[in-house]
Coordinates of C-alpha atoms in Angstrom, one line a residue:
M1 CA 38.7 19.2 6.1
S2 CA 36.1 18.2 8.6
L3 CA 34.5 14.8 8.6
R4 CA 31.0 15.8 7.6
R5 CA 32.5 17.5 4.6
R6 CA 34.5 14.2 3.9
L7 CA 31.3 12.4 3.6
F8 CA 29.5 14.9 1.9
F9 CA 31.5 15.1 -1.0
P10 CA 31.3 11.3 -2.0
L11 CA 27.4 11.6 -1.6
A12 CA 27.4 14.5 -3.6
W13 CA 29.4 13.2 -6.5
L14 CA 27.3 9.7 -6.4
R15 CA 24.0 12.0 -6.5
R16 CA 25.3 13.6 -9.8
Q17 CA 26.2 10.3 -11.4
I18 CA 22.9 9.1 -10.6
R19 CA 21.0 11.9 -11.8
A20 CA 22.9 12.2 -15.1
S21 CA 23.3 8.6 -15.7
E22 CA 20.6 5.7 -16.0
F23 CA 23.7 3.2 -15.7
A24 CA 24.5 4.6 -12.3
L25 CA 20.9 4.2 -11.3
I26 CA 20.9 0.7 -12.3
V27 CA 24.1 0.1 -10.4
L28 CA 22.4 1.2 -7.4
A29 CA 19.2 -0.7 -8.1
V30 CA 21.7 -4.0 -8.2
V31 CA 23.1 -3.0 -4.5
I32 CA 19.8 -2.4 -3.3
G33 CA 18.3 -5.8 -4.8
A34 CA 21.5 -7.7 -3.4
A35 CA 20.8 -6.0 0.2
S36 CA 17.2 -7.0 0.2
G37 CA 17.6 -10.6 -1.2
L38 CA 20.0 -11.1 1.9
C39 CA 17.5 -9.4 4.3
T40 CA 15.0 -11.8 3.0
V41 CA 17.1 -14.8 3.6
V42 CA 17.8 -13.6 7.2
L43 CA 14.2 -12.9 8.0
G44 CA 13.1 -16.3 6.4
A45 CA 15.7 -18.1 8.6
L46 CA 14.7 -16.4 11.8
A47 CA 11.1 -17.3 11.5
R48 CA 11.6 -21.1 10.5
T49 CA 14.2 -21.3 13.3
L50 CA 11.6 -20.2 15.5
Q51 CA 9.2 -22.6 14.3
H52 CA 11.7 -25.3 14.7
W53 CA 12.4 -24.4 18.4
M54 CA 8.9 -23.9 19.3
F55 CA 7.3 -27.1 17.7
A56 CA 10.3 -29.3 17.8
L57 CA 10.1 -29.9 13.8
P58 CA 12.6 -32.3 12.3
R59 CA 15.2 -30.8 10.2
G60 CA 13.8 -29.6 6.7
Q61 CA 10.1 -30.0 8.0
R62 CA 7.7 -27.3 7.0
L63 CA 5.1 -26.6 10.1
S64 CA 2.2 -26.4 7.7
A65 CA 3.1 -29.8 6.4
V66 CA 3.4 -31.6 9.8
A67 CA 0.7 -34.4 9.8
S68 CA -0.6 -33.7 13.4
L69 CA 0.4 -31.8 16.5
G70 CA -0.5 -32.3 20.2
W71 CA -1.8 -29.8 22.4
A72 CA 1.5 -29.0 24.3
P73 CA 3.2 -27.7 21.2
L74 CA 0.0 -25.8 20.1
A75 CA 0.2 -24.0 23.4
M76 CA 3.0 -22.0 21.7
L77 CA 0.4 -20.0 19.7
P78 CA -1.0 -18.1 22.7
V79 CA 2.5 -18.0 24.1
G80 CA 3.6 -16.4 20.9
G81 CA 0.8 -13.9 21.3
A82 CA 2.1 -13.0 24.8
V83 CA 5.8 -12.5 23.1
L84 CA 4.2 -10.4 20.4
S85 CA 2.5 -8.1 23.0
I86 CA 5.8 -7.9 25.0
F87 CA 7.7 -6.9 22.1
S88 CA 5.3 -4.4 20.8
W89 CA 5.2 -2.8 24.3
G90 CA 8.9 -2.9 24.5
V91 CA 9.3 -0.9 21.0
R92 CA 6.3 1.5 21.5
S93 CA 6.6 5.0 20.6
K94 CA 4.8 8.3 20.1
R95 CA 5.9 8.5 16.3
R96 CA 3.2 8.5 13.6
R97 CA 1.8 5.2 12.8
M98 CA 4.2 2.9 10.8
V99 CA 4.2 3.3 6.9
D100 CA 4.5 0.3 4.6
A101 CA 5.9 0.6 1.1
V102 CA 2.6 0.9 -0.7
E103 CA 1.7 4.0 1.5
A104 CA 5.1 5.5 1.4
N105 CA 5.2 5.6 -2.2
A106 CA 1.6 7.0 -2.5
L107 CA 1.8 9.5 0.2
H108 CA 5.1 10.1 1.3
G109 CA 7.2 10.4 -1.8
G110 CA 9.0 6.8 -1.0
R111 CA 10.2 8.1 2.2
M112 CA 10.1 5.2 5.1
S113 CA 11.3 5.0 8.6
V114 CA 14.1 2.5 9.6
P115 CA 12.9 2.1 13.5
D116 CA 9.3 1.5 12.3
S117 CA 10.5 -1.0 9.6
L118 CA 12.4 -3.0 12.2
V119 CA 9.4 -2.9 14.4
V120 CA 7.1 -4.4 11.6
S121 CA 9.5 -6.9 10.5
G122 CA 10.2 -8.1 14.1
Q123 CA 6.5 -8.3 14.6
T124 CA 5.8 -10.3 11.6
V125 CA 8.7 -12.9 12.4
I126 CA 7.5 -13.3 15.7
S127 CA 4.0 -14.0 14.6
N128 CA 4.8 -16.4 11.8
G129 CA 7.7 -17.8 13.9
F130 CA 5.1 -19.0 16.6
G131 CA 2.9 -20.4 14.1
A132 CA 0.2 -17.8 13.4
S133 CA -1.5 -18.1 10.1
V134 CA 0.2 -15.1 8.4
G135 CA 2.8 -14.7 5.7
L136 CA 6.2 -13.0 6.0
E137 CA 5.7 -11.1 2.9
A138 CA 5.2 -7.7 4.9
A139 CA 8.6 -8.0 6.7
Y140 CA 10.2 -8.9 3.2
A141 CA 8.7 -6.0 1.3
Q142 CA 9.1 -3.7 4.4
M143 CA 12.8 -4.3 4.7
G144 CA 13.6 -4.3 0.9
G145 CA 11.6 -0.8 0.5
V146 CA 13.4 0.9 3.7
I147 CA 16.8 -0.4 2.3
A148 CA 16.0 1.6 -1.0
S149 CA 14.3 4.5 0.9
V150 CA 17.2 5.3 3.2
T151 CA 19.8 5.0 0.3
G152 CA 17.9 7.2 -2.0
A153 CA 17.2 9.8 0.9
A154 CA 20.9 9.6 1.7
L155 CA 21.8 10.7 -2.0
Q156 CA 19.0 13.0 -2.1
L157 CA 17.4 11.8 -5.2
R158 CA 14.6 12.8 -7.2
R159 CA 11.0 11.9 -5.9
S160 CA 10.3 9.9 -9.0
D161 CA 13.6 7.9 -8.6
L162 CA 13.2 7.5 -5.0
R163 CA 9.7 5.8 -5.5
N164 CA 11.3 3.7 -8.3
L165 CA 14.1 2.5 -6.0
V166 CA 11.5 1.7 -3.1
G167 CA 9.4 -0.2 -5.6
A168 CA 12.8 -2.1 -6.6
G169 CA 13.6 -2.8 -3.1
A170 CA 10.3 -4.5 -2.2
G171 CA 10.2 -6.2 -5.4
A172 CA 13.5 -7.6 -5.1
S173 CA 12.5 -8.9 -1.8
I174 CA 9.3 -10.9 -3.0
A175 CA 11.8 -12.1 -5.9
A176 CA 14.0 -13.6 -3.4
A177 CA 11.3 -15.0 -1.5
F178 CA 10.3 -17.2 -4.5
G179 CA 13.2 -17.2 -6.5
A180 CA 11.2 -15.6 -9.3
P181 CA 12.5 -12.6 -10.6
L182 CA 9.9 -11.6 -12.9
T183 CA 7.2 -12.1 -10.2
G184 CA 9.2 -9.6 -8.1
A185 CA 9.7 -7.1 -11.1
F186 CA 5.9 -7.1 -11.6
Y187 CA 5.1 -6.9 -7.9
A188 CA 7.2 -3.6 -8.0
F189 CA 5.4 -2.2 -10.9
E190 CA 1.9 -3.3 -10.1
I191 CA 1.8 -3.2 -6.5
V192 CA 4.4 -0.7 -5.0
I193 CA 4.8 1.9 -7.7
G194 CA 1.1 1.5 -9.0
A195 CA 2.0 2.1 -12.6
Y196 CA 4.5 0.4 -15.5
T197 CA 7.1 3.1 -15.4
P198 CA 9.7 2.9 -18.5
S199 CA 12.2 4.7 -16.6
A200 CA 12.0 1.9 -14.0
I201 CA 12.1 -1.2 -16.1
A202 CA 16.0 -1.9 -16.0
P203 CA 16.5 -0.7 -12.4
I204 CA 13.8 -2.8 -11.2
A205 CA 14.7 -6.1 -13.3
A206 CA 18.3 -5.5 -12.2
A207 CA 17.3 -5.3 -8.5
A208 CA 15.2 -8.6 -8.9
I209 CA 17.8 -10.6 -10.6
A210 CA 20.4 -9.6 -8.0
A211 CA 18.3 -10.4 -5.1
V212 CA 17.4 -13.9 -6.5
F213 CA 21.2 -14.7 -7.2
V214 CA 22.1 -13.5 -3.5
S215 CA 19.3 -15.4 -2.0
Q216 CA 20.1 -18.7 -4.1
L217 CA 23.8 -18.2 -3.1
F218 CA 22.8 -18.5 0.6
G219 CA 20.7 -21.7 0.2
A220 CA 17.2 -20.3 -0.7
Q221 CA 15.3 -22.7 -2.9
P222 CA 13.2 -21.4 -5.8
Y223 CA 9.4 -21.8 -5.6
I224 CA 9.2 -24.4 -8.0
I225 CA 5.5 -26.7 -8.3
D226 CA 5.1 -29.7 -10.3
S227 CA 1.6 -29.4 -11.5
L228 CA 1.4 -33.0 -12.4
S229 CA -1.4 -32.0 -15.1
G230 CA -3.2 -34.7 -16.7
L231 CA -5.3 -32.6 -19.0
P232 CA -3.6 -29.6 -21.2
A233 CA -5.3 -26.2 -20.9
E234 CA -7.0 -25.8 -24.1
S235 CA -8.8 -22.8 -25.5
H236 CA -12.3 -23.4 -24.5
H237 CA -11.2 -23.8 -21.1
Y238 CA -10.5 -20.1 -20.7
L239 CA -14.1 -19.3 -20.2
L240 CA -14.3 -22.0 -17.4
Y241 CA -11.4 -20.6 -15.8
A242 CA -12.6 -17.0 -16.2
G243 CA -15.6 -18.2 -14.1
L244 CA -13.0 -19.3 -11.6
G245 CA -11.5 -16.1 -11.5
G246 CA -15.0 -14.5 -10.7
V247 CA -15.5 -17.1 -7.8
C248 CA -12.0 -16.3 -6.5
A249 CA -12.7 -12.6 -6.6
L250 CA -15.8 -13.1 -4.3
F251 CA -14.0 -15.3 -1.8
G252 CA -11.2 -12.5 -1.5
I253 CA -13.4 -9.9 -0.7
A254 CA -15.2 -11.8 1.6
L255 CA -11.8 -12.7 3.3
M256 CA -11.0 -9.2 3.4
R257 CA -14.1 -8.1 4.8
L258 CA -14.1 -10.8 7.7
V259 CA -10.7 -9.8 8.6
A260 CA -12.0 -6.3 9.6
L261 CA -15.1 -7.4 11.1
V262 CA -13.1 -9.6 13.4
E263 CA -10.7 -6.9 14.0
Q264 CA -13.1 -4.6 14.9
G265 CA -15.0 -7.3 17.1
S266 CA -11.8 -8.1 19.0
R267 CA -11.1 -4.5 19.7
M268 CA -15.0 -4.1 21.2
A269 CA -14.2 -7.2 23.4
P270 CA -13.8 -6.6 27.1
V271 CA -10.1 -7.6 26.9
P272 CA -7.1 -5.1 26.9
D273 CA -5.2 -4.9 23.6
W274 CA -2.2 -6.4 24.8
A275 CA -4.1 -9.7 25.5
R276 CA -5.9 -9.9 22.1
P277 CA -3.1 -11.9 20.2
M278 CA -3.0 -14.3 23.2
L279 CA -6.6 -14.7 23.0
G280 CA -6.3 -15.2 19.1
G281 CA -3.5 -17.7 19.8
A282 CA -5.9 -19.7 22.0
L283 CA -8.8 -19.7 19.2
L284 CA -6.1 -21.1 16.9
M285 CA -5.4 -24.2 18.9
P286 CA -8.5 -26.2 18.2
I287 CA -8.3 -25.2 14.4
A288 CA -4.7 -26.4 14.2
F289 CA -5.1 -29.4 16.3
W290 CA -7.6 -30.6 13.8
S291 CA -5.3 -29.6 10.7
P292 CA -1.7 -28.3 11.2
Q293 CA -2.0 -27.1 7.8
V294 CA -3.6 -23.9 8.9
L295 CA -0.3 -22.8 10.7
S296 CA 2.2 -20.3 9.4
A297 CA 2.1 -19.2 5.6
G298 CA 1.2 -22.7 4.1
H299 CA 3.9 -23.6 2.0
G300 CA 4.4 -27.1 2.7
A301 CA 0.5 -27.7 2.7
L302 CA 0.2 -26.1 -0.6
H303 CA 3.0 -28.5 -2.0
M304 CA 1.4 -31.4 -0.1
D305 CA -2.3 -30.7 -1.2
I306 CA -1.2 -30.4 -4.7
A307 CA 0.7 -33.7 -4.9
V308 CA -1.7 -35.8 -2.9
G309 CA -5.1 -36.3 -4.2
A310 CA -7.9 -35.5 -1.5
S311 CA -11.8 -35.7 -1.4
L312 CA -13.5 -32.6 -1.9
G313 CA -15.2 -32.6 1.5
F314 CA -11.8 -32.7 3.1
V315 CA -10.5 -29.9 0.7
A316 CA -13.5 -27.8 1.7
L317 CA -12.8 -28.3 5.5
V318 CA -9.1 -27.5 4.9
F319 CA -10.1 -24.1 3.3
L320 CA -12.5 -23.1 5.8
A321 CA -9.8 -24.1 8.6
K322 CA -7.3 -22.0 6.6
A323 CA -9.5 -18.9 6.0
S324 CA -10.8 -19.0 10.0
A325 CA -6.9 -19.3 11.0
S326 CA -6.0 -16.3 8.8
I327 CA -8.8 -14.0 9.8
V328 CA -8.5 -14.9 13.6
S329 CA -4.6 -14.2 13.3
L330 CA -4.9 -10.8 11.7
G331 CA -8.2 -9.8 13.4
F332 CA -6.6 -10.4 16.9
G333 CA -3.4 -8.5 16.3
Y334 CA -0.8 -10.9 14.8
R335 CA 1.4 -9.0 12.0
G336 CA 1.7 -10.2 8.7
G337 CA 0.0 -10.7 5.3
L338 CA -2.4 -12.5 3.4
F339 CA -0.2 -13.1 0.2
F340 CA 1.1 -16.6 1.0
A341 CA -2.2 -17.6 2.7
S342 CA -4.1 -16.6 -0.3
L343 CA -2.0 -18.7 -2.6
F344 CA -2.6 -21.8 -0.6
L345 CA -6.5 -20.8 -0.2
G346 CA -6.6 -20.2 -3.9
T347 CA -5.2 -23.8 -4.9
L348 CA -8.1 -25.2 -2.6
V349 CA -10.6 -23.2 -4.4
G350 CA -9.2 -24.4 -7.6
H351 CA -9.7 -28.1 -6.6
L352 CA -13.2 -27.4 -5.2
F353 CA -13.9 -25.7 -8.8
A354 CA -12.7 -28.6 -10.8
G355 CA -14.6 -31.2 -8.6
V356 CA -18.0 -29.5 -8.6
L357 CA -17.6 -29.3 -12.6
E358 CA -16.8 -32.9 -12.6
I359 CA -19.8 -33.8 -10.5
I360 CA -22.0 -31.6 -12.7
A361 CA -20.8 -32.8 -16.0
G362 CA -20.3 -36.5 -14.9
Y363 CA -16.7 -36.5 -16.4
P364 CA -13.5 -34.4 -15.8
V365 CA -14.0 -31.1 -17.5
V366 CA -10.6 -29.3 -16.2
D367 CA -7.8 -30.8 -14.7
P368 CA -7.7 -30.2 -11.1
H369 CA -4.0 -29.5 -10.8
N370 CA -4.4 -26.8 -13.4
A371 CA -7.3 -25.4 -11.6
A372 CA -5.4 -25.3 -8.3
M373 CA -3.0 -23.2 -10.1
V374 CA -5.6 -20.8 -11.7
G375 CA -7.3 -20.3 -8.4
M376 CA -4.0 -19.7 -6.6
A377 CA -3.2 -16.8 -8.8
A378 CA -7.1 -15.5 -9.1
L379 CA -7.4 -15.4 -5.3
A380 CA -3.9 -13.9 -5.0
V381 CA -5.0 -11.2 -7.2
A382 CA -8.1 -10.5 -5.5
V383 CA -6.5 -10.0 -1.9
V384 CA -3.0 -8.5 -3.2
G385 CA -3.5 -7.3 -6.6
G386 CA -1.1 -7.4 -9.6
P387 CA -2.6 -9.7 -12.0
M388 CA 0.8 -9.9 -14.3
T389 CA 2.5 -10.6 -10.8
M390 CA 0.5 -13.7 -10.2
A391 CA 0.8 -14.9 -13.9
M392 CA 4.4 -14.6 -13.6
L393 CA 4.6 -16.4 -10.5
V394 CA 2.5 -19.3 -12.0
L395 CA 4.9 -19.1 -15.1
E396 CA 8.1 -19.1 -13.1
A397 CA 6.9 -21.9 -10.7
T398 CA 5.4 -24.4 -13.3
Q399 CA 7.4 -23.5 -16.4
D400 CA 4.0 -24.0 -18.3
F401 CA 3.2 -21.3 -20.8
A402 CA 0.2 -22.7 -22.0
L403 CA -1.3 -22.7 -18.6
T404 CA -0.3 -19.0 -17.9
G405 CA -2.5 -17.6 -20.5
A406 CA -5.4 -19.5 -18.6
V407 CA -3.9 -17.9 -15.3
L408 CA -3.9 -14.6 -16.9
A409 CA -7.3 -14.6 -18.1
A410 CA -8.7 -15.5 -14.5
A411 CA -6.6 -13.2 -12.9
L412 CA -7.6 -10.2 -15.0
V413 CA -11.3 -11.3 -14.4
S414 CA -10.6 -11.5 -10.6
S415 CA -9.0 -8.1 -10.4
T416 CA -11.7 -6.4 -12.5
I417 CA -14.3 -7.7 -10.3
V418 CA -12.7 -6.6 -7.1
R419 CA -11.7 -3.1 -8.3
E420 CA -15.3 -2.4 -9.6
T421 CA -17.2 -3.8 -6.6
F422 CA -14.7 -3.4 -3.8
G423 CA -12.1 -1.2 -5.1
Y424 CA -9.1 -2.2 -2.7
S425 CA -6.5 -4.6 -2.0
F426 CA -5.5 -6.0 1.4
S427 CA -3.0 -3.5 1.9
T428 CA -4.8 -0.5 0.9
W429 CA -8.1 -1.8 2.4
R430 CA -6.5 -1.7 5.9
L431 CA -5.2 2.1 5.0
H432 CA -9.1 2.7 4.2
L433 CA -10.1 1.5 7.7
R434 CA -7.6 4.0 9.2
G435 CA -9.0 6.8 7.2
E436 CA -7.0 6.7 4.1
T437 CA -8.5 7.1 0.8
I438 CA -5.6 5.5 -1.4
K439 CA -6.7 2.8 -3.6
S440 CA -3.2 1.9 -5.1
A441 CA 0.5 3.0 -4.8
R442 CA 0.0 5.8 -7.4
D443 CA 1.6 9.0 -6.2
I444 CA -0.9 11.3 -4.7
G445 CA 1.6 12.8 -2.1
W446 CA 2.4 15.6 -4.2
I447 CA -1.4 16.5 -4.1
R448 CA -1.6 16.5 -0.3
A449 CA 1.7 18.5 -0.1
L450 CA 0.4 21.1 -2.3
T451 CA -1.7 23.0 0.3
V452 CA -3.4 26.5 0.6
D453 CA -0.6 27.4 2.9
K454 CA 2.1 26.9 0.1
M455 CA 0.0 28.8 -2.7
M456 CA -2.0 31.6 -1.2
R457 CA -1.0 35.4 -1.3
R458 CA -0.6 36.6 2.3
E459 CA -3.6 39.3 3.1
T460 CA -2.4 42.0 5.3
R461 CA -5.0 44.7 4.3
A462 CA -8.2 43.7 5.7
T463 CA -11.0 46.5 6.1
D464 CA -13.7 47.0 8.4
C465 CA -17.2 45.8 7.1
E466 CA -19.0 48.5 8.7
I467 CA -17.5 51.4 6.8
S468 CA -20.0 53.0 4.4
I469 CA -20.0 52.6 0.7
G470 CA -18.9 56.2 0.2
E471 CA -16.0 56.0 2.6
F472 CA -15.0 52.7 0.6
R473 CA -15.1 54.5 -2.4
Q474 CA -12.7 57.3 -0.8
R475 CA -10.2 54.7 0.4
F476 CA -10.4 52.5 -2.7
P477 CA -10.4 54.4 -6.0
L478 CA -11.1 52.5 -9.3
G479 CA -8.1 50.7 -10.4
S480 CA -6.3 50.6 -7.0
A481 CA -7.4 47.2 -6.1
S482 CA -9.4 44.5 -7.8
R483 CA -11.1 43.5 -4.5
V484 CA -10.9 44.1 -0.7
V485 CA -11.4 41.6 2.1
L486 CA -13.7 42.7 4.8
V487 CA -13.6 41.6 8.5
N488 CA -16.1 42.5 11.3
A489 CA -15.4 44.2 14.8
A490 CA -13.9 40.9 16.2
H491 CA -11.5 40.8 13.1
H492 CA -13.3 37.9 11.8
Y493 CA -14.0 37.3 8.2
A494 CA -16.8 38.9 6.8
G495 CA -16.8 38.6 2.8
I496 CA -14.9 40.1 -0.1
V497 CA -16.1 43.1 -2.1
Q498 CA -15.0 43.3 -5.7
T499 CA -14.1 47.3 -6.1
P500 CA -16.2 47.8 -9.3
A501 CA -19.2 46.6 -7.6
A502 CA -19.0 49.6 -5.0
Y503 CA -19.4 52.0 -8.1
A504 CA -22.5 50.6 -9.4
D505 CA -25.2 53.1 -10.1
G506 CA -28.1 53.0 -7.8
L507 CA -26.2 52.3 -4.5
D508 CA -26.7 54.4 -1.3
P509 CA -23.4 55.7 -0.2
A510 CA -24.6 56.0 3.4
V511 CA -25.1 52.0 3.6
G512 CA -22.2 49.9 4.9
V513 CA -20.0 48.2 2.4
G514 CA -20.8 44.9 4.0
S515 CA -24.0 44.8 2.2
I516 CA -22.4 44.1 -1.1
A517 CA -20.0 41.7 0.1
I518 CA -19.7 38.2 -1.6
N519 CA -18.6 34.6 -0.5
A520 CA -19.2 35.4 3.3
D521 CA -19.9 32.0 3.9
A522 CA -17.3 30.6 1.3
A523 CA -13.6 30.4 2.5
L524 CA -10.5 28.1 2.7
A525 CA -8.4 26.6 5.3
V526 CA -4.8 26.8 5.6
D527 CA -4.4 23.0 5.4
M528 CA -6.6 22.0 2.6
D529 CA -4.9 20.2 -0.4
I530 CA -5.2 21.4 -3.9
V531 CA -8.0 19.1 -4.9
T532 CA -10.1 19.8 -2.0
V533 CA -9.5 23.5 -2.6
M534 CA -10.7 23.1 -6.4
K535 CA -13.8 21.5 -5.3
R536 CA -14.5 24.1 -3.1
F537 CA -14.2 27.0 -5.9
D538 CA -16.4 24.5 -8.0
A539 CA -19.0 24.8 -5.3
S540 CA -18.9 28.4 -4.6
G541 CA -18.6 29.6 -8.3
A542 CA -16.1 32.3 -6.8
D543 CA -13.1 33.6 -8.7
E544 CA -11.2 34.3 -5.2
L545 CA -11.5 33.1 -1.9
A546 CA -10.2 34.1 1.4
V547 CA -8.0 31.9 3.4
L548 CA -8.9 31.6 7.2
D549 CA -7.1 30.2 10.2
S550 CA -9.0 28.3 13.1
D551 CA -10.4 31.3 14.5
R552 CA -11.7 32.8 11.3
H553 CA -9.0 35.3 11.0
V554 CA -7.7 36.4 7.5
V555 CA -4.3 35.1 6.6
G556 CA -4.4 35.2 2.7
I557 CA -6.2 34.8 -0.5
L558 CA -6.2 32.8 -3.3
S559 CA -7.6 32.7 -6.8
E560 CA -9.1 30.0 -8.9
S561 CA -7.1 30.7 -12.0
Y562 CA -3.8 30.3 -10.0
V563 CA -4.9 27.1 -8.3
R564 CA -5.7 25.4 -11.7
R565 CA -2.4 26.5 -13.2
R566 CA -0.4 25.2 -10.1
Y567 CA -2.4 21.9 -10.4
A568 CA -1.5 21.7 -14.2
E569 CA 2.0 22.2 -13.7
E570 CA 2.3 19.4 -10.9
L571 CA 0.3 17.1 -13.0
E572 CA 2.8 17.7 -16.0
K573 CA 5.6 17.0 -13.9
A574 CA 4.2 13.8 -12.5
Q575 CA 3.6 12.7 -15.7
N576 CA 7.1 13.5 -17.0
D577 CA 8.3 11.5 -14.0
L578 CA 5.7 8.4 -14.8
F579 CA 7.4 8.3 -18.5
G580 CA 11.0 8.7 -17.5
E581 CA 11.9 12.3 -18.4
R582 CA 15.2 12.6 -16.6

């Protein structure tokens, strides 16, 4: 037996087991979760090691918790930009642009590329390791997602199972990063899969738990915050915290738009693309010289600012500095995410909110530490999405159930405002700027895959539009064909004649048949997706439309009834996958 056949048989057996047994899928998810957790540990260790080397940090010290840094260590920021440019140049390729887990699940049925994912992770580790104000969540989710994608593709799993596994892998990585399995599970549902799918609950939960277990086995610490609350979160505070959610929504939208504007401006600047990260690093230096809290993701600064009280003026300045640092880092080409940065910025907004209320009322209205936790979640929801994800993060980080209710109220307000007024999270907003239209990870890939080329009937019988109606009647007696496609002398499309129309009373048999053709200006292209096709049918009012190539030659024909039947079939299939029919 050949080596290929020896490898094929175990994979085929595993595929049959996973398709037939939910327990087998859960076991596979546990393996993927464990591998994702290990990857998270390795990536985090690499970034922290770089930070300790570049900035000569004491053992156990977080970069964003350093009291001060001189100009010499801060020179590592533009150096990091140069290293990032060299790395990106060294791994440049002509492959399609890199796909993250959200885009993979929305458009590609969960399929991701290993080389591209390694590039994304390398760029993110370099950016964070050299101090840029970006988080590592992009690398974590990318590697967790690609582990699941490659495993599922090797086993040739169903599209729905593969998408669920990609969600499980990415969510497991986030769970490992925070030591919070519920957070990771809801991250998978809300952000990577785009829906709560009953069939995925057990695999995703199992993957998240396995990832947290593995990460803590290798020394990772859970994300625990002592909120030090002096006032309990009472029911009447919910309205105030809902207002805080609205404020965070506005800040989140402004932050995402400013990143896009700065990125556009930096690309228009008279500097080559490879120099943009270096220039960004130079711009970060004076901000970080004033406050090193703006560097890296901001974990150390978050814990420090929650534990130590500060004046409102100082908090406002730190907020502006951190926001500016994140905008510059991402706008000038550093790779990373805003998840971790939004958590830190949210705590600052919460502090400011509580302080302003106290000034207005003359006494403490809400506890500033509670407000910091609520702001942390609400701003993260505005930027990343996932209200339940952030509510679970606060619950698992503080163990405060009463506070979690207030967090959820603010998160829902923030999510609703962003969805209604802006419509995107940070990841989908960047996709939108590149020309994509997706607003979540819900699977619309099947819509794009179902093109005219796959639905049309091939047309091999086109007729000259110059023949007379009398000749047309001789060629096509009633009952021989329901419609005939016409072409002109150059073999370009000239319309469709419905055969009964040529037999109508009062027609001159000597007149050219092209005079009774319809839909000469309405046709379909081969690469149109099914939604575009249905819009074209609605606009034209036609029952059938011709399909043309780029030279307007007729290649096929498509009926509206068939298109709508196929759409209904695919939609039903997608809904069955969503609700777990195996």
